[in-house]
Short mmCIF file of N, CA and C in Angstrom, two decimals:
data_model
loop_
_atom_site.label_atom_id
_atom_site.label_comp_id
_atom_site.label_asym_id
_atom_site.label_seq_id
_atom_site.Cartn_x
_atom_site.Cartn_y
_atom_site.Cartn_z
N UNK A 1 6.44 -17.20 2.57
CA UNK A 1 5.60 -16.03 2.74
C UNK A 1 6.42 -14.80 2.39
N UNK A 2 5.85 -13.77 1.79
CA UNK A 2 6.68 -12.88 1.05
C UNK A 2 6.46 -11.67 2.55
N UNK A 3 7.31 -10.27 2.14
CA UNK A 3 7.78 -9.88 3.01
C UNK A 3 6.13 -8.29 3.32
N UNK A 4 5.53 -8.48 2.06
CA UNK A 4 4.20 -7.80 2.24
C UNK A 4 3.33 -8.89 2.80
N UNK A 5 3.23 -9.59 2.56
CA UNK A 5 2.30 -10.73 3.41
C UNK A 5 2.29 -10.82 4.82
N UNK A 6 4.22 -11.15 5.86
CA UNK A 6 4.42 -10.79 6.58
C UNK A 6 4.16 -9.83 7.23
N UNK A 7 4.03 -8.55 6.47
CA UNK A 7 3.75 -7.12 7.29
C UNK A 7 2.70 -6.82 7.47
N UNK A 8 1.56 -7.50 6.38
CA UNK A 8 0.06 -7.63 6.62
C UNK A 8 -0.23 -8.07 7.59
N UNK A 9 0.19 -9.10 7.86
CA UNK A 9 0.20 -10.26 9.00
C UNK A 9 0.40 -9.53 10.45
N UNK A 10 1.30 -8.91 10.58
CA UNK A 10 1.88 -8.29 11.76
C UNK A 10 1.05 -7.11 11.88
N UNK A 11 0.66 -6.62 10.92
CA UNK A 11 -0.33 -4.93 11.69
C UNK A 11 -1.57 -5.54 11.68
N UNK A 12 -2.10 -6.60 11.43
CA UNK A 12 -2.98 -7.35 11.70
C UNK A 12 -2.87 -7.58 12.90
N UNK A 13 -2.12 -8.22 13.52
CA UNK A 13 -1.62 -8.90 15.21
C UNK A 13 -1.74 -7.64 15.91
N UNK A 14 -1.15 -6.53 15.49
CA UNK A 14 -0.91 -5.28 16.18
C UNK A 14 -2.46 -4.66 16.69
N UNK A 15 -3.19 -4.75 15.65
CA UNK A 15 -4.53 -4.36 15.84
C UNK A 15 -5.62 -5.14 16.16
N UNK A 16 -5.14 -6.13 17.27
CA UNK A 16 -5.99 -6.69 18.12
C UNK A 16 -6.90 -7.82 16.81
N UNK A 17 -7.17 -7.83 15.72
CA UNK A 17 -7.84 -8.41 14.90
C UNK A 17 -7.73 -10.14 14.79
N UNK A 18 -8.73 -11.15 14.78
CA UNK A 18 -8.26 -12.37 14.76
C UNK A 18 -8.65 -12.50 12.81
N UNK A 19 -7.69 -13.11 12.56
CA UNK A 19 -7.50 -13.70 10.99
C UNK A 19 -9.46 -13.63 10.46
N UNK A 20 -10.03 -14.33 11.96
CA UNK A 20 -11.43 -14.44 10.96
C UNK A 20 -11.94 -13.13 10.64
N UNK A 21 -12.11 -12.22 11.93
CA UNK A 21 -12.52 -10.71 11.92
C UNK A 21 -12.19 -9.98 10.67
N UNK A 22 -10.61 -10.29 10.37
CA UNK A 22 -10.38 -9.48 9.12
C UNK A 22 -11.18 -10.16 8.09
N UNK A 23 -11.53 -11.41 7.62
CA UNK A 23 -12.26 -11.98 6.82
C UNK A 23 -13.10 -11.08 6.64
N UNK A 24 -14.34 -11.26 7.68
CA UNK A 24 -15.08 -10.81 7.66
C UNK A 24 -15.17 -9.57 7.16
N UNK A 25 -14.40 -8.12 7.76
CA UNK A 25 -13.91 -7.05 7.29
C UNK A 25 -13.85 -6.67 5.72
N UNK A 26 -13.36 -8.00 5.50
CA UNK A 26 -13.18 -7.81 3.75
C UNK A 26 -13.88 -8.89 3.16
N UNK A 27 -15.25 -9.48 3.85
CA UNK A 27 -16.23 -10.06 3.21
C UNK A 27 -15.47 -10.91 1.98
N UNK A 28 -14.89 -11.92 2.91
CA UNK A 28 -13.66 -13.31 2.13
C UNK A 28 -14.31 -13.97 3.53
N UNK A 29 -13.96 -15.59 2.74
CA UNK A 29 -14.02 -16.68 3.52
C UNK A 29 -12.63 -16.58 4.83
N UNK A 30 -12.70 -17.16 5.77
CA UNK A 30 -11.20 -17.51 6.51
C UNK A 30 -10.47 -18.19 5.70
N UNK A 31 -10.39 -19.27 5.38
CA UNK A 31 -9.61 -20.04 4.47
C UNK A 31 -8.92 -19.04 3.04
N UNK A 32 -9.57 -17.77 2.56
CA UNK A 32 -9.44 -16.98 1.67
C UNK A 32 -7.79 -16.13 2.00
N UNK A 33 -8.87 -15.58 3.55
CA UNK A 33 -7.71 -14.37 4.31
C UNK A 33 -6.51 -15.75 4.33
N UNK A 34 -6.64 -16.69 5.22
CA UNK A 34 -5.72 -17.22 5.42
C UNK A 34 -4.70 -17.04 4.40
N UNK A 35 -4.91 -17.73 3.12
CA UNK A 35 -3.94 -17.60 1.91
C UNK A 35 -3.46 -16.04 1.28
N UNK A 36 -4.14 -15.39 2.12
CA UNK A 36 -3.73 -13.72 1.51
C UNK A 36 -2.08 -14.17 2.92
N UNK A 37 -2.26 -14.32 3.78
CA UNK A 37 -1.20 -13.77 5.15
C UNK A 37 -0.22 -14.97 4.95
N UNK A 38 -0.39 -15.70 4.43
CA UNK A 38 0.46 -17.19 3.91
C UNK A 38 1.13 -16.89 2.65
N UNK A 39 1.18 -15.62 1.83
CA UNK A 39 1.44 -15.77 0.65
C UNK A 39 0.84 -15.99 -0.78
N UNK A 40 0.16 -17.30 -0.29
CA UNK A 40 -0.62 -18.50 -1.49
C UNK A 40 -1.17 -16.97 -2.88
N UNK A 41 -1.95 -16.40 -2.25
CA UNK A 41 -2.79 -15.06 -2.80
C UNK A 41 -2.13 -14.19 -3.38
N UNK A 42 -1.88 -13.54 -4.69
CA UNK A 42 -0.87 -12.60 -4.82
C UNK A 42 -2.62 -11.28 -4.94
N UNK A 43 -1.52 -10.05 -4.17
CA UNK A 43 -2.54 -9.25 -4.02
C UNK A 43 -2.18 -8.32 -4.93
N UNK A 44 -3.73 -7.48 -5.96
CA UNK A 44 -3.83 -6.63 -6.90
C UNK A 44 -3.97 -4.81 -5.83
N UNK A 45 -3.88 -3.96 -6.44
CA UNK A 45 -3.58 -2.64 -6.09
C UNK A 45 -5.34 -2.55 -5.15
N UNK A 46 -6.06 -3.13 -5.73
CA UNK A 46 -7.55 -2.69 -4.91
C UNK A 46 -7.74 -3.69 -3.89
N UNK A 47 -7.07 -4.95 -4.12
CA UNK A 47 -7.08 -5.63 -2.27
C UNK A 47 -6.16 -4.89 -1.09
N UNK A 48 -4.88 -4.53 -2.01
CA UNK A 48 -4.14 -4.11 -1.18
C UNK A 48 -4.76 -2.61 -0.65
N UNK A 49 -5.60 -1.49 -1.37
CA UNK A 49 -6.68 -0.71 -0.73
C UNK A 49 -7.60 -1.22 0.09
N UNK A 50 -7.94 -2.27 0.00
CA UNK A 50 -9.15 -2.55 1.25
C UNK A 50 -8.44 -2.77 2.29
N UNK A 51 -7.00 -3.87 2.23
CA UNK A 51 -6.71 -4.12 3.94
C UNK A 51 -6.30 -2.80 4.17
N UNK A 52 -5.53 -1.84 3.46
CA UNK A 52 -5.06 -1.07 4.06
C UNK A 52 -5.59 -0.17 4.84
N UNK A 53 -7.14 -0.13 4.16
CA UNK A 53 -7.88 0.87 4.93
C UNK A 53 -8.70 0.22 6.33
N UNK A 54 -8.95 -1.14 6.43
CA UNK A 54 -9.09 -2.17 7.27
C UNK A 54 -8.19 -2.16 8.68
N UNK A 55 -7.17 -2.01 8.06
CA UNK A 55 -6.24 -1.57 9.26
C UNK A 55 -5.46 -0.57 9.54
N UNK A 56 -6.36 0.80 9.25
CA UNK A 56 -5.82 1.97 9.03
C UNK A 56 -4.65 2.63 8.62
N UNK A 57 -4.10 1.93 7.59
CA UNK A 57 -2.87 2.86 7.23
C UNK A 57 -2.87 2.77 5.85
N UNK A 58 -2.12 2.53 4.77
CA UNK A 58 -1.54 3.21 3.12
C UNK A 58 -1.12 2.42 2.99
N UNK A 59 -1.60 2.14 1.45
CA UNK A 59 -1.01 0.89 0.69
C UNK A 59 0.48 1.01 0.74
N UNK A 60 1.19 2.39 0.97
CA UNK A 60 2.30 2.72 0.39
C UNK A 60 3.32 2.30 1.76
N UNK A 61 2.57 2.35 3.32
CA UNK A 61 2.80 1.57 4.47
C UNK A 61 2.88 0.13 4.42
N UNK A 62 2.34 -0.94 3.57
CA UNK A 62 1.94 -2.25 3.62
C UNK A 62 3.43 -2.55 2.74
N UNK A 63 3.26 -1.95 1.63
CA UNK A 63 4.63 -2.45 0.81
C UNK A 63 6.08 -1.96 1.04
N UNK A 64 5.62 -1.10 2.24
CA UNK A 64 7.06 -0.41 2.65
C UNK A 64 7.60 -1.42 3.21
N UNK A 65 8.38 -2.71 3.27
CA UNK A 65 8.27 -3.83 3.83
C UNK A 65 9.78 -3.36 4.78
N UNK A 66 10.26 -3.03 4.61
CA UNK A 66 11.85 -2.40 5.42
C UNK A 66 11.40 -1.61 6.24
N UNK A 67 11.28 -2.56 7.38
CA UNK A 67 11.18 -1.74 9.02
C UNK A 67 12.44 -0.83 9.80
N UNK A 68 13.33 -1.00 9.41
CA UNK A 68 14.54 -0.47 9.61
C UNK A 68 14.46 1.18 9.13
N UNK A 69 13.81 0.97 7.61
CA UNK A 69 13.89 3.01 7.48
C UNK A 69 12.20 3.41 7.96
N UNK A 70 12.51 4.59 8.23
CA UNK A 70 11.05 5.14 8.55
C UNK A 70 11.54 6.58 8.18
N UNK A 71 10.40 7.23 7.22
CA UNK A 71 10.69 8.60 6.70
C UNK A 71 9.91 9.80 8.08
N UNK A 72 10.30 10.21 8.30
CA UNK A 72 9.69 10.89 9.90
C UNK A 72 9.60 12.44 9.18
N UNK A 73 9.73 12.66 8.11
CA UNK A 73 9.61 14.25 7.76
C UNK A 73 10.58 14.54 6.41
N UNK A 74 9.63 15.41 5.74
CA UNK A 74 9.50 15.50 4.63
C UNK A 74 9.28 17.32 3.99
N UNK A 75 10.30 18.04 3.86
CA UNK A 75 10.62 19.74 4.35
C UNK A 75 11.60 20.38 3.15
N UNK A 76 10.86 20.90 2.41
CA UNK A 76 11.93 21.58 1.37
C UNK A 76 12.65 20.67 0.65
N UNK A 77 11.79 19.40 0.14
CA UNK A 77 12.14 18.34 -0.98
C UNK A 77 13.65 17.60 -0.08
N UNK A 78 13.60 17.80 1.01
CA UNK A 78 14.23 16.83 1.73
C UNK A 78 13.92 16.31 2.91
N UNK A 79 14.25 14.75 2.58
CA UNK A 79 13.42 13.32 3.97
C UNK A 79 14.57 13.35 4.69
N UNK A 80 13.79 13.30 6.40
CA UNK A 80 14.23 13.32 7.16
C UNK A 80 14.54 11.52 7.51
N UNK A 81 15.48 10.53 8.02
CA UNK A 81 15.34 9.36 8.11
C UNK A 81 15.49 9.38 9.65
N UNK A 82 15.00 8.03 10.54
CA UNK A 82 15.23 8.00 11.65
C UNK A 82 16.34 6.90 12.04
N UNK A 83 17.37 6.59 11.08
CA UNK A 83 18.18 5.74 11.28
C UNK A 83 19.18 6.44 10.68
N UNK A 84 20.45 6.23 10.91
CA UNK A 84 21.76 6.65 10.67
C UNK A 84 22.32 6.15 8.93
N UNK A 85 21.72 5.30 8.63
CA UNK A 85 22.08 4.57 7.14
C UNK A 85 20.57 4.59 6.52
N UNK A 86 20.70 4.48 5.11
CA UNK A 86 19.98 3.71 4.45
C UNK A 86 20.33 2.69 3.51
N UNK A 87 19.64 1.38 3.49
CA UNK A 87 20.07 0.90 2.44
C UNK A 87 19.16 0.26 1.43
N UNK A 88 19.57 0.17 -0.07
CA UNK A 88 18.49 -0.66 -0.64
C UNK A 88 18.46 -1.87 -1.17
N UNK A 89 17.29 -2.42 -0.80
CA UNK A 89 17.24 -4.02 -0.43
C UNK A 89 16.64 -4.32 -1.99
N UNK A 90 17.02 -5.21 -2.68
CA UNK A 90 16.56 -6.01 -3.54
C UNK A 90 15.52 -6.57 -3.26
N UNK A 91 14.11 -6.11 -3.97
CA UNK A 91 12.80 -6.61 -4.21
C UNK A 91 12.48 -7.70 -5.10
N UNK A 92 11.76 -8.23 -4.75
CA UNK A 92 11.27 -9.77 -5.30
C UNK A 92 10.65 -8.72 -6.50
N UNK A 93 10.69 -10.00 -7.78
CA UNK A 93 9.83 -9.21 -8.85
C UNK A 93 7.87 -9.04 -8.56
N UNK A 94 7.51 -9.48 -7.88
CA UNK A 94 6.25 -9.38 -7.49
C UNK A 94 6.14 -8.16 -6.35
N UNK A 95 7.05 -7.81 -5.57
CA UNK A 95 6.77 -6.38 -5.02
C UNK A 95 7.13 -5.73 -6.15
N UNK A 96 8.15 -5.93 -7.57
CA UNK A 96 8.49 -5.10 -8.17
C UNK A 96 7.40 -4.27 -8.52
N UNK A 97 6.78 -5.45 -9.13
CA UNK A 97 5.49 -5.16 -10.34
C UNK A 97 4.56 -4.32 -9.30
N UNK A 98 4.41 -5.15 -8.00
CA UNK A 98 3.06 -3.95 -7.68
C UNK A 98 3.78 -2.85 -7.30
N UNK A 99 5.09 -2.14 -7.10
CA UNK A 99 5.18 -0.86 -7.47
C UNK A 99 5.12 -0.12 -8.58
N UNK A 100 5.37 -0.95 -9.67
CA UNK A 100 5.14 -0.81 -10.92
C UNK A 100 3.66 -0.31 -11.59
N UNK A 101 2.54 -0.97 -11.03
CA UNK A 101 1.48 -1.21 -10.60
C UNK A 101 0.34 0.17 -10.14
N UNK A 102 1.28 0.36 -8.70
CA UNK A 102 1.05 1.20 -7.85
C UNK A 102 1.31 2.96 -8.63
N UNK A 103 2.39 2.96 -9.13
CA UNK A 103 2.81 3.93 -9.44
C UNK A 103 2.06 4.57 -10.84
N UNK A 104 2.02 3.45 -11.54
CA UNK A 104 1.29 3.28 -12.75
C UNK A 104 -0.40 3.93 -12.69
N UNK A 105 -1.38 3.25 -11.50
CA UNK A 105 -2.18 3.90 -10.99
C UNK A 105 -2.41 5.59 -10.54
N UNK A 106 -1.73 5.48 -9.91
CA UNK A 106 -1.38 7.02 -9.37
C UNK A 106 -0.92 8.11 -10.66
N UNK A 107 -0.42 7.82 -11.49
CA UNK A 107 0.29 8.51 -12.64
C UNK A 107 -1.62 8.85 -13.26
N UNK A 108 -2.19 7.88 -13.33
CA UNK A 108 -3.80 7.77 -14.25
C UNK A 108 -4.18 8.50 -13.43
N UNK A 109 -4.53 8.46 -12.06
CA UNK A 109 -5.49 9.37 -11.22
C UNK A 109 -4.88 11.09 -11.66
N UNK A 110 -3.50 11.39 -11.63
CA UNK A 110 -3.01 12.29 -11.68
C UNK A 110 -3.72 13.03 -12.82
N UNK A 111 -3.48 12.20 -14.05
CA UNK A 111 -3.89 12.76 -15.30
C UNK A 111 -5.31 12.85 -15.55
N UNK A 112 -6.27 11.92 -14.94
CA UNK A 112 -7.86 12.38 -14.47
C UNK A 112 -7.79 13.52 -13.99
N UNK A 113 -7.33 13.64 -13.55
CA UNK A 113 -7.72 15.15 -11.98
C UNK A 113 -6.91 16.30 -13.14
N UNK A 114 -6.07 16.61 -14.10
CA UNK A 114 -5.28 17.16 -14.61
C UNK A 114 -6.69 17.80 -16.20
N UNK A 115 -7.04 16.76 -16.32
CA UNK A 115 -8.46 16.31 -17.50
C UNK A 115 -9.60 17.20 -17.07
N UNK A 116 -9.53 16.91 -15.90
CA UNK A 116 -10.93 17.58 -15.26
C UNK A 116 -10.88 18.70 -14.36
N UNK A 117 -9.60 18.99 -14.07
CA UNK A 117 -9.11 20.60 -14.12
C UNK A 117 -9.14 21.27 -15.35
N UNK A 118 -8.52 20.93 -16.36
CA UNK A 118 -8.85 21.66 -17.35
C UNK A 118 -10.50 21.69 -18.25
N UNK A 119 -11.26 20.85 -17.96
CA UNK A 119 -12.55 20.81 -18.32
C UNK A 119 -13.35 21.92 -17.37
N UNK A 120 -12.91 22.09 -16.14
CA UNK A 120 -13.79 22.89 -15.70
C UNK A 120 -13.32 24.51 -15.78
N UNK A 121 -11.68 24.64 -16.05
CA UNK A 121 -11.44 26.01 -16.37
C UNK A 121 -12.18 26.63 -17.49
N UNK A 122 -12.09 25.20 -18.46
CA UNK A 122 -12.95 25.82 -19.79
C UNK A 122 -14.30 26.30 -19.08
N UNK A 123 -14.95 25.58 -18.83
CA UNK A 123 -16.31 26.18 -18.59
C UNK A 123 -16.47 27.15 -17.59
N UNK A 124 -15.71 27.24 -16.89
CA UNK A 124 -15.34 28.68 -16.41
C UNK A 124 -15.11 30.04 -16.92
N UNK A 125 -14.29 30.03 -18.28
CA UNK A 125 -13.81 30.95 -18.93
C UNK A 125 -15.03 31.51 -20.07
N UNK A 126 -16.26 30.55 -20.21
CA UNK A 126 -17.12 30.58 -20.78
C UNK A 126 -18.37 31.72 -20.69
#
């Protein structure tokens, strides 16, 4: 079981939810969810949006898989950490990619919203 699967798994437990409930939640069989929290399932950027919003937090929370750092504040382009070290852990190439993925997404939304800012200045200036 990979180390996003695990963490799915656990804010799942955290939030009172039984494996079927979340099924249900995300309108999947049990046997489905099961293989998402087992691994078996590799998850795309829009499953990983549904649990996340399922169990209230950010895709960017689910793949944060290193419980050890936690960013607690964020002030004049500098993060605050709540641990004395940081370190960085070597990612499996499958968390690689969905940051790869992730980031890749976000870069497109950026440049939508960038598209359609400038579409509406035009017609503004009109």
């Amino acid at each position: 079981m990979g180390a996003i699967h695990n963490k799915i798994k656990k804010l799942r437990e955290q939030s009172d939810l039984t494996q079927q409930e979340m099924a249900d939640k995300l309108n999947m069989h049990l046997k489905t969810w099961q293989k998402v929290e087992n691994g078996i399932t590799k998850l795309d950027i829009e499953r990983l949006q549904l649990i996340a919003e399922v169990l209230e937090t950010t895709v960017e929370d689910l793949i944060n898989v290193d419980d050890s750092v936690y960013i607690n504040a964020i002030k004049d382009n500098e993060v605050g950490f709540n641990n004395s070290s940081v370190t960085i852990n070597h990612k499996s190439e499958e968390e690689k990619n969905l940051y790869e993925r992730l980031i890749a997404e976000k870069e497109k939304i950026i440049a939508d919203k960038d598209k359609e800012i400038a579409f509406l200045r035009g017609l503004l200036g009109k």
